[in-house]
PDB file of C-alpha atoms in Angstrom:
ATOM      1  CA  UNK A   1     121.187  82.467  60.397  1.00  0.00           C
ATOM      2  CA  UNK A   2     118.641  81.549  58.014  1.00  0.00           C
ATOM      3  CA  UNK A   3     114.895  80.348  58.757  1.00  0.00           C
ATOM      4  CA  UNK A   4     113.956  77.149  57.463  1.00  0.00           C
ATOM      5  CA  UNK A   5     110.828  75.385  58.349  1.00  0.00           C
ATOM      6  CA  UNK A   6     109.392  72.429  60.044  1.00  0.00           C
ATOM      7  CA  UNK A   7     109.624  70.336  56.105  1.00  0.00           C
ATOM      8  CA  UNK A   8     112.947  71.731  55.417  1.00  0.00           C
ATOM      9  CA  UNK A   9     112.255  75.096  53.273  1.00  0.00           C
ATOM     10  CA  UNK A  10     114.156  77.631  53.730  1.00  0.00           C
ATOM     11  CA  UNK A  11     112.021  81.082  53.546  1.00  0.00           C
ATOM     12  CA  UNK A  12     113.172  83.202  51.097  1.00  0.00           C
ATOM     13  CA  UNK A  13     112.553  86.356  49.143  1.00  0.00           C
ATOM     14  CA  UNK A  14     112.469  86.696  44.982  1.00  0.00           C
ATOM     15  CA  UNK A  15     113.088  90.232  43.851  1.00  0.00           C
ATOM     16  CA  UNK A  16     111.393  91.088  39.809  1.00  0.00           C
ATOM     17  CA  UNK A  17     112.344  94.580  39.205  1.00  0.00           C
ATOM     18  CA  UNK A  18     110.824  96.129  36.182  1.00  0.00           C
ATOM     19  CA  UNK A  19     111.697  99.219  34.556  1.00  0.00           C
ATOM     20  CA  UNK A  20     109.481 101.800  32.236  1.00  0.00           C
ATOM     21  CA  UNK A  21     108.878  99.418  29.284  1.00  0.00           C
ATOM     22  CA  UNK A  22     108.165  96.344  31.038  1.00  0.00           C
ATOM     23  CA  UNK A  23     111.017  94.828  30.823  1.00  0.00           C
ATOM     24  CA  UNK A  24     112.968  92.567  33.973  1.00  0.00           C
ATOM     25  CA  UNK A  25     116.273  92.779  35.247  1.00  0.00           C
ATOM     26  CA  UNK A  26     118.457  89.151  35.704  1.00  0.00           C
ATOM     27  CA  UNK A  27     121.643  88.995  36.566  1.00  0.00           C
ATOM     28  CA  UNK A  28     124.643  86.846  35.656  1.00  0.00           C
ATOM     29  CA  UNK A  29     125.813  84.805  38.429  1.00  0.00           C
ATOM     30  CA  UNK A  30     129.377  84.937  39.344  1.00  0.00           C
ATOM     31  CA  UNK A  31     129.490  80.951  39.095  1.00  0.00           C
ATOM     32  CA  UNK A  32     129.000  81.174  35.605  1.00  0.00           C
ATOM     33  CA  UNK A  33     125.930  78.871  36.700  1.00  0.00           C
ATOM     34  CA  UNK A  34     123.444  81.409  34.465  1.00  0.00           C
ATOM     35  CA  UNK A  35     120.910  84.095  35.226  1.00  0.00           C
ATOM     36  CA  UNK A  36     118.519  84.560  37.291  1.00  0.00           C
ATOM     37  CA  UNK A  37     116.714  87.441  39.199  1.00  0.00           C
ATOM     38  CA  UNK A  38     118.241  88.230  42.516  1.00  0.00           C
ATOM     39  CA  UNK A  39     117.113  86.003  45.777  1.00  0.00           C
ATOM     40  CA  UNK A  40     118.050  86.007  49.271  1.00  0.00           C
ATOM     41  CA  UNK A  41     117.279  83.733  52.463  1.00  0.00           C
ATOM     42  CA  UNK A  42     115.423  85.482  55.294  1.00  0.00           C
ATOM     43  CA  UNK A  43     117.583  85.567  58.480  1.00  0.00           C
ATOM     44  CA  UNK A  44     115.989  85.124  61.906  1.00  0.00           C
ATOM     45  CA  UNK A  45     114.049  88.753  62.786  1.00  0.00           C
ATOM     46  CA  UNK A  46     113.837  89.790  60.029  1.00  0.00           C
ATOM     47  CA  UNK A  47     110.677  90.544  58.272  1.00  0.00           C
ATOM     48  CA  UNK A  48     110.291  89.355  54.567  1.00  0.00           C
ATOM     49  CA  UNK A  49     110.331  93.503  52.959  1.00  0.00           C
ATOM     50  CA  UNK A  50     113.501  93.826  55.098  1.00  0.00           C
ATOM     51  CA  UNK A  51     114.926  91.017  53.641  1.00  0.00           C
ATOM     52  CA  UNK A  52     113.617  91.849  50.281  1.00  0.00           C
ATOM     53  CA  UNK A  53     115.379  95.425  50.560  1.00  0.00           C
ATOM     54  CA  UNK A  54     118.624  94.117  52.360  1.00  0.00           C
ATOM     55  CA  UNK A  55     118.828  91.756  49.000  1.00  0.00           C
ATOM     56  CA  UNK A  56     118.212  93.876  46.684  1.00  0.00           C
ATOM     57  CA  UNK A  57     120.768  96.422  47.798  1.00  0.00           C
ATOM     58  CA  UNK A  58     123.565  93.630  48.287  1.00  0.00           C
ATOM     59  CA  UNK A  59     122.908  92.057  44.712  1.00  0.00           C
ATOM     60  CA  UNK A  60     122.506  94.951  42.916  1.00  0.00           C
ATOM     61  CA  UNK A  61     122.917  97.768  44.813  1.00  0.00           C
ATOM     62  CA  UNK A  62     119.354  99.279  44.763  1.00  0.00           C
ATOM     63  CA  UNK A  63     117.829 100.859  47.909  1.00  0.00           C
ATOM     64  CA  UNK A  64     114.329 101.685  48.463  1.00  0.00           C
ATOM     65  CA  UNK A  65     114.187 105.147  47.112  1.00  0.00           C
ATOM     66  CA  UNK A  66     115.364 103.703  43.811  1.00  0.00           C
ATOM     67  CA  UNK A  67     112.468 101.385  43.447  1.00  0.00           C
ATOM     68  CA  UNK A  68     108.830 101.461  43.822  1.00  0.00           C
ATOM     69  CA  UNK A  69     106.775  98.419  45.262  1.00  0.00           C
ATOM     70  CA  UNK A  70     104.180  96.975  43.291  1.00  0.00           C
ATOM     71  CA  UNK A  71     103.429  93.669  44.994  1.00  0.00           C
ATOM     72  CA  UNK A  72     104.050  90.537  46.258  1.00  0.00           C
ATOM     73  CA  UNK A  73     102.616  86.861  45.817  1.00  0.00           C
ATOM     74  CA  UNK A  74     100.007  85.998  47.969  1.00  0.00           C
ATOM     75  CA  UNK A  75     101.565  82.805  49.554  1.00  0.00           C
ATOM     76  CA  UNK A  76     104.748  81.273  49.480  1.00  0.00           C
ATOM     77  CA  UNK A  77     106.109  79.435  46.786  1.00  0.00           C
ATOM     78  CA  UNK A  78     108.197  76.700  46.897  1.00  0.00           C
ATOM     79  CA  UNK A  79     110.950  74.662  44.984  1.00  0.00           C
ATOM     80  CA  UNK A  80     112.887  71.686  46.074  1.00  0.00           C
ATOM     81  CA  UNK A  81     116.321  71.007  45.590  1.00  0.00           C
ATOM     82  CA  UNK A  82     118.227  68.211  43.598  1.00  0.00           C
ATOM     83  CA  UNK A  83     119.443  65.801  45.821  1.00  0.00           C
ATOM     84  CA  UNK A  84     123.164  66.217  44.849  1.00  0.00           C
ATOM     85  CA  UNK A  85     122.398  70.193  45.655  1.00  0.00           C
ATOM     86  CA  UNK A  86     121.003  68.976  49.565  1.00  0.00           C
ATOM     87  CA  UNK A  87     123.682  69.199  52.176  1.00  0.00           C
ATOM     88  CA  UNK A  88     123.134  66.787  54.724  1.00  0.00           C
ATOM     89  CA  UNK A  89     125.822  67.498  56.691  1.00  0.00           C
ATOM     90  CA  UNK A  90     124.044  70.865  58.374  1.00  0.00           C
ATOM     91  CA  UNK A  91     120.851  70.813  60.828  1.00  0.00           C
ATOM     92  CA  UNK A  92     118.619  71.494  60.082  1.00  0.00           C
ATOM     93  CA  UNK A  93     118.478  70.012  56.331  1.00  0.00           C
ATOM     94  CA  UNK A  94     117.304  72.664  53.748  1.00  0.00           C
ATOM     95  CA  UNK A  95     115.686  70.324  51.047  1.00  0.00           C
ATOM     96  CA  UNK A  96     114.490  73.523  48.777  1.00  0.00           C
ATOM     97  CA  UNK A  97     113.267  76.911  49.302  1.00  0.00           C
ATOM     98  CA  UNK A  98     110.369  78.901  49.845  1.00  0.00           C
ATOM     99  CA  UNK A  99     109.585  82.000  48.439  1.00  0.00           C
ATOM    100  CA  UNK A 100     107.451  85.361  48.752  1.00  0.00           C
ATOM    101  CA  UNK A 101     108.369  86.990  45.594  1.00  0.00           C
ATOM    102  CA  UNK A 102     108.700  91.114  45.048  1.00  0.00           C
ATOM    103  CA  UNK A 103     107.592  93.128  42.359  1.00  0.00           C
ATOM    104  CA  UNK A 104     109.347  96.283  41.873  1.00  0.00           C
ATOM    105  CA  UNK A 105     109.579  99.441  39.085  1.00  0.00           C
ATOM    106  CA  UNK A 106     113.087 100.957  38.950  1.00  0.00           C
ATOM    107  CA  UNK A 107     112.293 104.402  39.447  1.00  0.00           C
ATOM    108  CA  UNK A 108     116.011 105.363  39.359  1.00  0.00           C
ATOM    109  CA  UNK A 109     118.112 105.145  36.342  1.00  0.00           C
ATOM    110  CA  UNK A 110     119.619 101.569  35.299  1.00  0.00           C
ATOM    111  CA  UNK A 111     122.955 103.006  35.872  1.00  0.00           C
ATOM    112  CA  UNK A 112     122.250 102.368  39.473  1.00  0.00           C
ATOM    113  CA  UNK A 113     122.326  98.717  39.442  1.00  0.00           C
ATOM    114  CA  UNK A 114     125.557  97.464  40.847  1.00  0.00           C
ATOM    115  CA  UNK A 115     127.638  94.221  41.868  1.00  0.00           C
ATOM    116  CA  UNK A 116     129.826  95.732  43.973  1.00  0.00           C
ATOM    117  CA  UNK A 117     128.023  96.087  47.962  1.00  0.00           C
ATOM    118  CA  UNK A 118     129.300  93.163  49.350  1.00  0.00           C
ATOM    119  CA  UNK A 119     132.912  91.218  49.402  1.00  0.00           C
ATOM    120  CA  UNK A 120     131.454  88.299  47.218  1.00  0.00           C
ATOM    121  CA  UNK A 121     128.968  89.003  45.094  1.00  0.00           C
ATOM    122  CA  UNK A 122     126.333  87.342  43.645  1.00  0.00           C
ATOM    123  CA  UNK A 123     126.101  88.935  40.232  1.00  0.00           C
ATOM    124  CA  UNK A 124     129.119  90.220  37.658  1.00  0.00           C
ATOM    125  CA  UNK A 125     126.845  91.169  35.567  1.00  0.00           C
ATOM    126  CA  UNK A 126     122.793  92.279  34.423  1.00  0.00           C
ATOM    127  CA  UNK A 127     120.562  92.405  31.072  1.00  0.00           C
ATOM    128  CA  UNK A 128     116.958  93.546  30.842  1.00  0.00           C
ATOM    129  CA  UNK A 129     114.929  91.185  29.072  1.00  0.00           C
ATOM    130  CA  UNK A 130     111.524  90.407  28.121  1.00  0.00           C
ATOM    131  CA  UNK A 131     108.745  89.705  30.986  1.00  0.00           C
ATOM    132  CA  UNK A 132     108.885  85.740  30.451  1.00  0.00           C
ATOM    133  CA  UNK A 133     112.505  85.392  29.352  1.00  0.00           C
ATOM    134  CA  UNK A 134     113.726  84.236  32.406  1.00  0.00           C
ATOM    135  CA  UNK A 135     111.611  81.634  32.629  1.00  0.00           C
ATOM    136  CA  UNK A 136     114.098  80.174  29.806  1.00  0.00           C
ATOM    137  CA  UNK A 137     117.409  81.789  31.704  1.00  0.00           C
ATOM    138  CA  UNK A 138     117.156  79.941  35.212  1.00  0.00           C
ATOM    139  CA  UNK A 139     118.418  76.717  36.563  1.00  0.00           C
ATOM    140  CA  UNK A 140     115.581  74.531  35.319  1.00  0.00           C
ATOM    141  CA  UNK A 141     114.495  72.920  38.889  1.00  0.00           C
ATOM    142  CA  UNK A 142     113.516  76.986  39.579  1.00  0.00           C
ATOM    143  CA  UNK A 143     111.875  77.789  36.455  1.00  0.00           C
ATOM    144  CA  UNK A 144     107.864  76.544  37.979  1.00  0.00           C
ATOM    145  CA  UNK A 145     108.726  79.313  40.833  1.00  0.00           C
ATOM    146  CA  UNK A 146     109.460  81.837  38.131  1.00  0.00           C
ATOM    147  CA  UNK A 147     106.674  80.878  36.277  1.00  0.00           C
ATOM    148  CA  UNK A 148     104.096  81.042  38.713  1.00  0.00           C
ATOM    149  CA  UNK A 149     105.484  84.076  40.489  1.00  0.00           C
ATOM    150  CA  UNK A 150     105.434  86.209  37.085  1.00  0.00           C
ATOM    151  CA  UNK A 151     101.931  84.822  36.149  1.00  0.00           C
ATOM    152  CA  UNK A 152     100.750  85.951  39.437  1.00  0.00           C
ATOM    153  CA  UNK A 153     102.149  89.412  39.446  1.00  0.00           C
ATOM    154  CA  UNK A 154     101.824  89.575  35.804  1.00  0.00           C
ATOM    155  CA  UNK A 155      98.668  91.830  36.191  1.00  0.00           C
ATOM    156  CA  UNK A 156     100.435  93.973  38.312  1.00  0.00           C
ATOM    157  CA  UNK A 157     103.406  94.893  36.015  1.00  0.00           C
ATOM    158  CA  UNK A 158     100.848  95.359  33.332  1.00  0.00           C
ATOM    159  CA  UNK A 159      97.666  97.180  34.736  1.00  0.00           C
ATOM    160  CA  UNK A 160      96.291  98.197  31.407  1.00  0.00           C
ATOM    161  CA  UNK A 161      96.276  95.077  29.525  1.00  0.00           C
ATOM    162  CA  UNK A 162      97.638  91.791  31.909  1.00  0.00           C
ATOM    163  CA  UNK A 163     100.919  90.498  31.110  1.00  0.00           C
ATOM    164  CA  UNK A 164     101.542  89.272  27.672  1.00  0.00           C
ATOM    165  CA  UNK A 165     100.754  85.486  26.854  1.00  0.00           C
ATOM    166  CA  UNK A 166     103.492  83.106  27.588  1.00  0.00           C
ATOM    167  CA  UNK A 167     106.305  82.653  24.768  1.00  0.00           C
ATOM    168  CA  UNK A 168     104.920  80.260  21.859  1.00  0.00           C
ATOM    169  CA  UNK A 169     108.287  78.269  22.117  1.00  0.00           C
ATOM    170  CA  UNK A 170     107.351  77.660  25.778  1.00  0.00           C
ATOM    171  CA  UNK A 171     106.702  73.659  26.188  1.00  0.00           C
ATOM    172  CA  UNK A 172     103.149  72.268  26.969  1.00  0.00           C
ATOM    173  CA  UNK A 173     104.191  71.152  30.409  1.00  0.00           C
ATOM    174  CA  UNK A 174     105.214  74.957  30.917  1.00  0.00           C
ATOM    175  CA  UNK A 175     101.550  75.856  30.080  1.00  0.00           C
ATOM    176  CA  UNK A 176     100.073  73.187  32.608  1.00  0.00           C
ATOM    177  CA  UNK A 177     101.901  74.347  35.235  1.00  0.00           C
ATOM    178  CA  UNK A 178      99.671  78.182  34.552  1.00  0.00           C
ATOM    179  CA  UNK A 179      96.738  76.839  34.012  1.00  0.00           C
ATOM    180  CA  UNK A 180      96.881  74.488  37.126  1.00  0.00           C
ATOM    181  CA  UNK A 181      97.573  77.853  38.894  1.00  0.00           C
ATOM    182  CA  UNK A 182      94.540  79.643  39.127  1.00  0.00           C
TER     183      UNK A 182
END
């Protein structure tokens, strides 16, 4: 069962796995609804690094010796739902989701990643793209989530030099939501 809170969130873990050159792993949802990086609800005892590493290895098949932990956001963050996506018909009503996102760096080779570790996946398929790109990929009622959580572990993934400036193309109401972050 998962947890949801007092307001309605249900807690949830984000998983950004990064490999050598910077680069993140989304996958392709089986819906055909887009990409995204892989997510999970937390279930009742369960911590939020178990649920983190029970997700990961049932979207993609990693386990913790394939992947090294870099971080995690400080504090939760938190998207709501569309209204036609809230299903009132369950107690209690999840109205969106809140989320301590992962940073990881595949340490094993990409020919790990998998779709095939549960009965109904999540993923078909996976592409490594560019450190903002799936800012662009994601259902857009996600994308201030994705956003914030890369800008916060941004310095993280890149310890030398912070994470690169956000796309150009990126809208100015995409750049208000970082600066209002700090």
């Amino acid at each position: 069962m998962d947890r949801i809170d007092k307001q309605g969130y249900r807690e949830n873990v984000g998983i950004i796995v990064t490999d050598s050159v910077s680069r993140v792993l989304i996958g392709g949802r089986t819906d055909k609804s887009g990409w995204q990086f892989p997510q999970g609800g937390i279930k009742q005892g369960e911590t939020a690094e178990k649920a983190m590493y029970r997700e990961l290895n049932e979207e993609i098949g990693l386990g913790p010796d394939d992947v090294e932990t870099l971080g995690w956001t400080q504090d939760w963050l938190k998207y709501r739902l569309p209204k036609r996506f809230i299903r009132r018909d369950q107690t209690p009503i999840c109205i969106g989701q809140k989320q301590k996102w992962y940073l990881l760096k595949l340490t094993a080779t990409p020919g790990h990643v998998r779709f095939d570790m549960t009965k109904d996946p999540e993923f078909n398929q996976s592409r490594w793209v560019d450190y903002w790109r799936p800012v662009k990929e994601v259902v857009y009622f996600k994308r201030q989530v994705y956003m914030r959580a890369l800008h916060e572990l941004g310095p993280l993934a890149f310890p030398k030099n912070g994470a690169p400036p956000p796309p150009s193309w990126w809208p100015r109401q995409w750049q208000k939501v970082l600066r209002g972050s700090h």
